[in-house]
Every structure is written in C-alpha cells, then in structure tokens.
Amino acid sequence: MTRISIAIDGPASSGKSTVAKILAKDFNYIYTDTGAMYRAVTYLAITHQIAFSDETKLVELLDHYPISFSQEIDGQHVWVADEDVTTAIRQPDVTRAVSEVSAHKKLREALVAIQRQIAKDGGVVMDGRDIGTSVLPQAEVKIFLVASVTERAQRRYKENLEKGIPTDLATLTEEIQARDHYDSTRKASPLKQAEDAVRIDTTGKSIPQVVQAIKDVVNEKGYRL
C-alpha cells in the first residue's frame, strides 16, 4: 500500500492540528505538529532568558534540549529533553513570541531537517505554515486551510478557556491579525499557499466536515488510504 505525505498549512487557528491528528489516526499515519516544535524552542528561550533575536543561541538549544513527541492516552505530548511541555508551550507568552522565533532562517533549517527525516518514508500527516512550500514540497497531497479572523479568534478563545488560560477575546483577535501579517511577510519560508495545494475554507464548518473534505481530496487524487 502506498504511504503518502499529507501537508496541511494555514494561519493560526485555521484547524490544522485538529484535523491533522484525526487524519493521522484514521490512516494510521505519523502526525507531526511542526508548530509545536517552534513553540518548544520559544518556551526554552523564555525559560533560559535567551533573546528572541539571538538566532545562534536559539539553534544551540536544540543540541541540549532535543524535541520529541509521544502518544499518550490523552493525545500527543511534546517533550524537550525529559520535560513534558505540552501545556507550557500553549501559554500566552509563548504564543506572542513564537512568530519572531520561527522567523530565523538557521533555526528553520535545523527543524526542517528533523521534519524531513520524520517524513522520509511517507505515511505522515504534517501541519504547519510552510510544509507544502518548503518542508515537503514533494508531498502527494497538499491542503491549505483558511478561516475568518473572527472565527479563528473565537476558536482560540474557547480553547484557552477550556485549558484554564486567561484570555481577552479582543486582544486575541489583534494578536492573530498581527501574527498573520508577520508569518506571511517574514523572509524565511513565509506562510503562503503552495501552487498545487487545495484551499479549504473552514469558516462555519464542523471538524468532521473539514476532515471529510480532505479525505475527498485524497480520494480524488487516486489514493486509497
């Protein structure tokens, strides 16, 4: 059976991670949350008081604190060395800084090498902002998810409340707009839709509807997973 690579890109809170996890489970594929990797580095920078602008030291963190994933009963967990940072990397201070950290070219190159190694044999669902354009340009299926800023802010607001993270909706909306601009205008691997990606607007759609829409794309391309 052919084991393909599925690349899912899109702006913050467009639904990438949620649907990617479901697809990976349904297809018995590896799920790779590249955004969590950049969040982990950002968390380490905050913890070790490293300037977000210090590219060299940010890259050096990877040598001392390797990033890994584990599948637990409650879902995927993210680790730096032997520390479980699954919750810590979703805190507002990390969210506010991750775009600046992830804009560094050398850091992206280091993490992309890890991401490509994970996907080298196929059988992977990988989500992020530059998977189809930079990380896995040869992916057999590329999806670009979008949604209105209002809906994305509401999603993140609800998610934060469920996790007990204090959040102001108006501030969150402004931060998402600012992150959209930063991610799409950065010099290193900016957020943009790959030419051969299928664009899916998730505004007003349920998670099962989006998952099915992606499965339809996979089937239309002739893959039976």
CSV table of C-alpha atoms in Angstrom, one decimal:
chain,number,residue,atom,x,y,z
A,1,MET,CA,0.0,0.0,0.0
A,2,THR,CA,1.3,3.5,-0.9
A,3,ARG,CA,2.2,5.6,2.1
A,4,ILE,CA,2.0,9.2,1.1
A,5,SER,CA,2.8,12.5,2.8
A,6,ILE,CA,0.0,14.9,3.5
A,7,ALA,CA,1.0,18.5,4.1
A,8,ILE,CA,-1.5,20.8,5.8
A,9,ASP,CA,-0.8,24.5,6.0
A,10,GLY,CA,-2.7,27.6,7.1
A,11,PRO,CA,-2.7,30.5,9.5
A,12,ALA,CA,-3.2,30.3,13.3
A,13,SER,CA,-6.3,28.5,14.5
A,14,SER,CA,-7.5,27.5,11.0
A,15,GLY,CA,-7.9,24.0,12.2
A,16,LYS,CA,-4.7,22.4,11.0
A,17,SER,CA,-3.6,20.4,14.1
A,18,THR,CA,-7.1,19.3,15.0
A,19,VAL,CA,-7.9,17.7,11.6
A,20,ALA,CA,-4.3,16.5,11.1
A,21,LYS,CA,-4.5,14.5,14.3
A,22,ILE,CA,-7.7,12.9,13.2
A,23,LEU,CA,-6.5,12.1,9.7
A,24,ALA,CA,-3.3,10.5,11.1
A,25,LYS,CA,-5.3,8.3,13.4
A,26,ASP,CA,-7.7,7.3,10.7
A,27,PHE,CA,-4.9,6.5,8.2
A,28,ASN,CA,-2.6,5.0,10.9
A,29,TYR,CA,0.0,7.6,9.9
A,30,ILE,CA,2.5,9.6,11.9
A,31,TYR,CA,1.3,13.0,13.0
A,32,THR,CA,3.9,15.8,13.1
A,33,ASP,CA,3.0,19.2,14.6
A,34,THR,CA,5.8,21.4,13.4
A,35,GLY,CA,4.2,24.4,15.1
A,36,ALA,CA,4.8,22.7,18.4
A,37,MET,CA,8.5,22.4,17.6
A,38,TYR,CA,8.8,26.2,17.2
A,39,ARG,CA,6.7,26.7,20.3
A,40,ALA,CA,9.1,24.4,22.2
A,41,VAL,CA,12.1,26.5,21.2
A,42,THR,CA,10.3,29.6,22.2
A,43,TYR,CA,9.4,28.1,25.6
A,44,LEU,CA,13.1,27.2,26.0
A,45,ALA,CA,14.2,30.8,25.1
A,46,ILE,CA,11.8,32.2,27.7
A,47,THR,CA,12.9,29.7,30.3
A,48,HIS,CA,16.6,30.3,29.8
A,49,GLN,CA,16.2,34.0,29.2
A,50,ILE,CA,17.6,34.0,25.6
A,51,ALA,CA,16.7,36.9,23.4
A,52,PHE,CA,14.2,36.0,20.7
A,53,SER,CA,16.6,37.8,18.3
A,54,ASP,CA,19.6,35.7,19.2
A,55,GLU,CA,19.5,33.1,16.3
A,56,THR,CA,22.7,31.4,17.2
A,57,LYS,CA,21.7,30.6,20.8
A,58,LEU,CA,18.2,29.6,19.7
A,59,VAL,CA,19.7,27.0,17.4
A,60,GLU,CA,22.1,25.8,20.1
A,61,LEU,CA,19.1,25.0,22.3
A,62,LEU,CA,18.3,22.1,20.0
A,63,ASP,CA,21.7,20.4,20.9
A,64,HIS,CA,20.9,20.5,24.6
A,65,TYR,CA,17.2,20.0,24.6
A,66,PRO,CA,16.1,17.7,21.8
A,67,ILE,CA,12.4,17.9,20.8
A,68,SER,CA,10.3,14.8,20.7
A,69,PHE,CA,6.7,13.6,20.7
A,70,SER,CA,4.9,10.8,22.5
A,71,GLN,CA,1.4,9.4,22.1
A,72,GLU,CA,-0.3,9.2,25.4
A,73,ILE,CA,-3.9,8.2,26.5
A,74,ASP,CA,-5.0,11.9,26.3
A,75,GLY,CA,-3.3,12.5,22.9
A,76,GLN,CA,0.1,13.6,21.7
A,77,HIS,CA,2.6,15.1,24.2
A,78,VAL,CA,5.5,17.4,23.4
A,79,TRP,CA,8.9,17.0,25.1
A,80,VAL,CA,12.1,19.0,25.4
A,81,ALA,CA,14.7,16.5,26.7
A,82,ASP,CA,12.9,14.9,29.6
A,83,GLU,CA,10.4,17.7,30.3
A,84,ASP,CA,6.8,17.4,29.2
A,85,VAL,CA,6.0,20.9,27.8
A,86,THR,CA,2.6,20.1,26.2
A,87,THR,CA,0.7,22.6,28.2
A,88,ALA,CA,3.6,25.1,28.7
A,89,ILE,CA,4.0,25.8,25.0
A,90,ARG,CA,0.4,26.8,24.7
A,91,GLN,CA,0.6,29.7,27.2
A,92,PRO,CA,0.1,33.3,26.0
A,93,ASP,CA,3.7,34.3,26.5
A,94,VAL,CA,4.8,31.6,24.1
A,95,THR,CA,2.0,32.3,21.6
A,96,ARG,CA,3.0,36.0,21.5
A,97,ALA,CA,6.7,35.3,20.7
A,98,VAL,CA,6.6,32.2,18.5
A,99,SER,CA,6.3,34.1,15.2
A,100,GLU,CA,9.5,36.1,16.0
A,101,VAL,CA,11.4,33.0,17.0
A,102,SER,CA,10.2,30.9,14.0
A,103,ALA,CA,11.3,33.6,11.5
A,104,HIS,CA,15.0,32.8,11.9
A,105,LYS,CA,16.4,31.1,8.8
A,106,LYS,CA,19.0,28.9,10.6
A,107,LEU,CA,16.5,27.7,13.2
A,108,ARG,CA,14.0,26.8,10.5
A,109,GLU,CA,16.7,24.9,8.6
A,110,ALA,CA,17.6,22.9,11.7
A,111,LEU,CA,14.0,22.0,12.4
A,112,VAL,CA,13.2,21.3,8.8
A,113,ALA,CA,16.0,18.7,8.7
A,114,ILE,CA,14.3,16.9,11.6
A,115,GLN,CA,10.9,17.2,10.0
A,116,ARG,CA,12.1,15.8,6.7
A,117,GLN,CA,13.7,12.9,8.5
A,118,ILE,CA,10.4,12.0,10.1
A,119,ALA,CA,8.6,12.1,6.7
A,120,LYS,CA,11.3,10.3,4.6
A,121,ASP,CA,9.4,7.1,4.3
A,122,GLY,CA,5.9,8.7,3.8
A,123,GLY,CA,2.9,7.7,6.0
A,124,VAL,CA,2.9,11.1,7.6
A,125,VAL,CA,0.4,14.0,8.2
A,126,MET,CA,2.4,17.1,8.9
A,127,ASP,CA,0.9,20.5,9.6
A,128,GLY,CA,2.4,24.0,9.8
A,129,ARG,CA,2.9,27.1,7.8
A,130,ASP,CA,5.4,26.1,5.1
A,131,ILE,CA,5.0,22.3,4.8
A,132,GLY,CA,3.8,22.3,1.2
A,133,THR,CA,6.1,25.1,0.1
A,134,SER,CA,9.3,24.4,1.9
A,135,VAL,CA,9.4,21.3,4.2
A,136,LEU,CA,7.7,18.7,2.0
A,137,PRO,CA,7.4,20.3,-1.5
A,138,GLN,CA,7.0,16.9,-3.0
A,139,ALA,CA,4.1,15.9,-0.7
A,140,GLU,CA,1.5,13.9,-2.7
A,141,VAL,CA,-1.4,15.8,-1.0
A,142,LYS,CA,-1.2,19.5,0.0
A,143,ILE,CA,-4.0,21.3,1.8
A,144,PHE,CA,-4.2,25.0,2.7
A,145,LEU,CA,-6.8,25.7,5.4
A,146,VAL,CA,-8.2,29.2,6.0
A,147,ALA,CA,-10.9,30.8,8.1
A,148,SER,CA,-12.1,34.3,9.0
A,149,VAL,CA,-10.1,36.1,11.7
A,150,THR,CA,-13.3,36.4,13.8
A,151,GLU,CA,-13.9,32.7,13.8
A,152,ARG,CA,-10.2,31.8,14.4
A,153,ALA,CA,-10.1,34.1,17.4
A,154,GLN,CA,-13.3,32.6,18.8
A,155,ARG,CA,-11.8,29.1,18.4
A,156,ARG,CA,-8.6,30.0,20.2
A,157,TYR,CA,-10.6,31.8,22.9
A,158,LYS,CA,-12.7,28.8,23.6
A,159,GLU,CA,-9.7,26.5,23.5
A,160,ASN,CA,-7.9,28.7,26.1
A,161,LEU,CA,-10.9,28.8,28.4
A,162,GLU,CA,-11.1,25.0,28.3
A,163,LYS,CA,-7.4,24.8,29.3
A,164,GLY,CA,-7.8,27.4,32.0
A,165,ILE,CA,-5.7,30.0,30.2
A,166,PRO,CA,-6.9,33.6,30.9
A,167,THR,CA,-7.6,35.3,27.6
A,168,ASP,CA,-9.2,38.5,26.4
A,169,LEU,CA,-11.0,38.0,23.1
A,170,ALA,CA,-10.3,41.5,21.7
A,171,THR,CA,-6.6,41.1,22.5
A,172,LEU,CA,-6.6,37.6,21.0
A,173,THR,CA,-8.1,38.9,17.8
A,174,GLU,CA,-5.5,41.6,17.4
A,175,GLU,CA,-2.7,39.1,18.1
A,176,ILE,CA,-4.0,36.7,15.4
A,177,GLN,CA,-4.2,39.5,12.9
A,178,ALA,CA,-0.6,40.6,13.8
A,179,ARG,CA,0.6,37.0,13.6
A,180,ASP,CA,-1.0,36.6,10.1
A,181,HIS,CA,0.9,39.6,8.9
A,182,TYR,CA,4.2,38.6,10.5
A,183,ASP,CA,4.0,35.0,9.2
A,184,SER,CA,3.1,35.9,5.7
A,185,THR,CA,5.7,38.6,5.3
A,186,ARG,CA,8.8,37.1,7.0
A,187,LYS,CA,11.8,36.4,4.8
A,188,ALA,CA,12.4,32.8,5.7
A,189,SER,CA,9.7,30.4,4.4
A,190,PRO,CA,6.7,32.8,4.7
A,191,LEU,CA,3.2,31.5,5.1
A,192,LYS,CA,1.7,31.1,1.7
A,193,GLN,CA,-0.4,28.6,-0.3
A,194,ALA,CA,1.6,26.2,-2.5
A,195,GLU,CA,0.6,26.3,-6.1
A,196,ASP,CA,-0.6,22.8,-6.1
A,197,ALA,CA,-2.4,22.9,-2.7
A,198,VAL,CA,-6.1,22.6,-2.4
A,199,ARG,CA,-7.6,25.6,-0.5
A,200,ILE,CA,-10.4,24.8,2.0
A,201,ASP,CA,-12.2,27.5,3.9
A,202,THR,CA,-13.1,26.1,7.4
A,203,THR,CA,-15.3,29.1,8.4
A,204,GLY,CA,-18.6,27.7,9.6
A,205,LYS,CA,-17.6,24.1,9.0
A,206,SER,CA,-17.5,21.4,11.7
A,207,ILE,CA,-14.4,19.3,12.3
A,208,PRO,CA,-15.9,16.2,10.7
A,209,GLN,CA,-16.8,18.2,7.6
A,210,VAL,CA,-13.3,19.5,7.2
A,211,VAL,CA,-11.8,16.0,7.7
A,212,GLN,CA,-14.1,14.6,5.1
A,213,ALA,CA,-13.3,17.4,2.7
A,214,ILE,CA,-9.6,16.5,3.0
A,215,LYS,CA,-10.3,12.8,2.6
A,216,ASP,CA,-12.2,13.6,-0.6
A,217,VAL,CA,-9.1,15.4,-1.9
A,218,VAL,CA,-7.0,12.3,-1.1
A,219,ASN,CA,-9.5,10.1,-2.9
A,220,GLU,CA,-9.8,12.4,-5.9
A,221,LYS,CA,-6.0,12.2,-6.3
A,222,GLY,CA,-6.3,8.5,-6.6
A,223,TYR,CA,-5.0,7.4,-3.2
A,224,ARG,CA,-7.0,4.8,-1.2
A,225,LEU,CA,-5.8,5.1,2.4
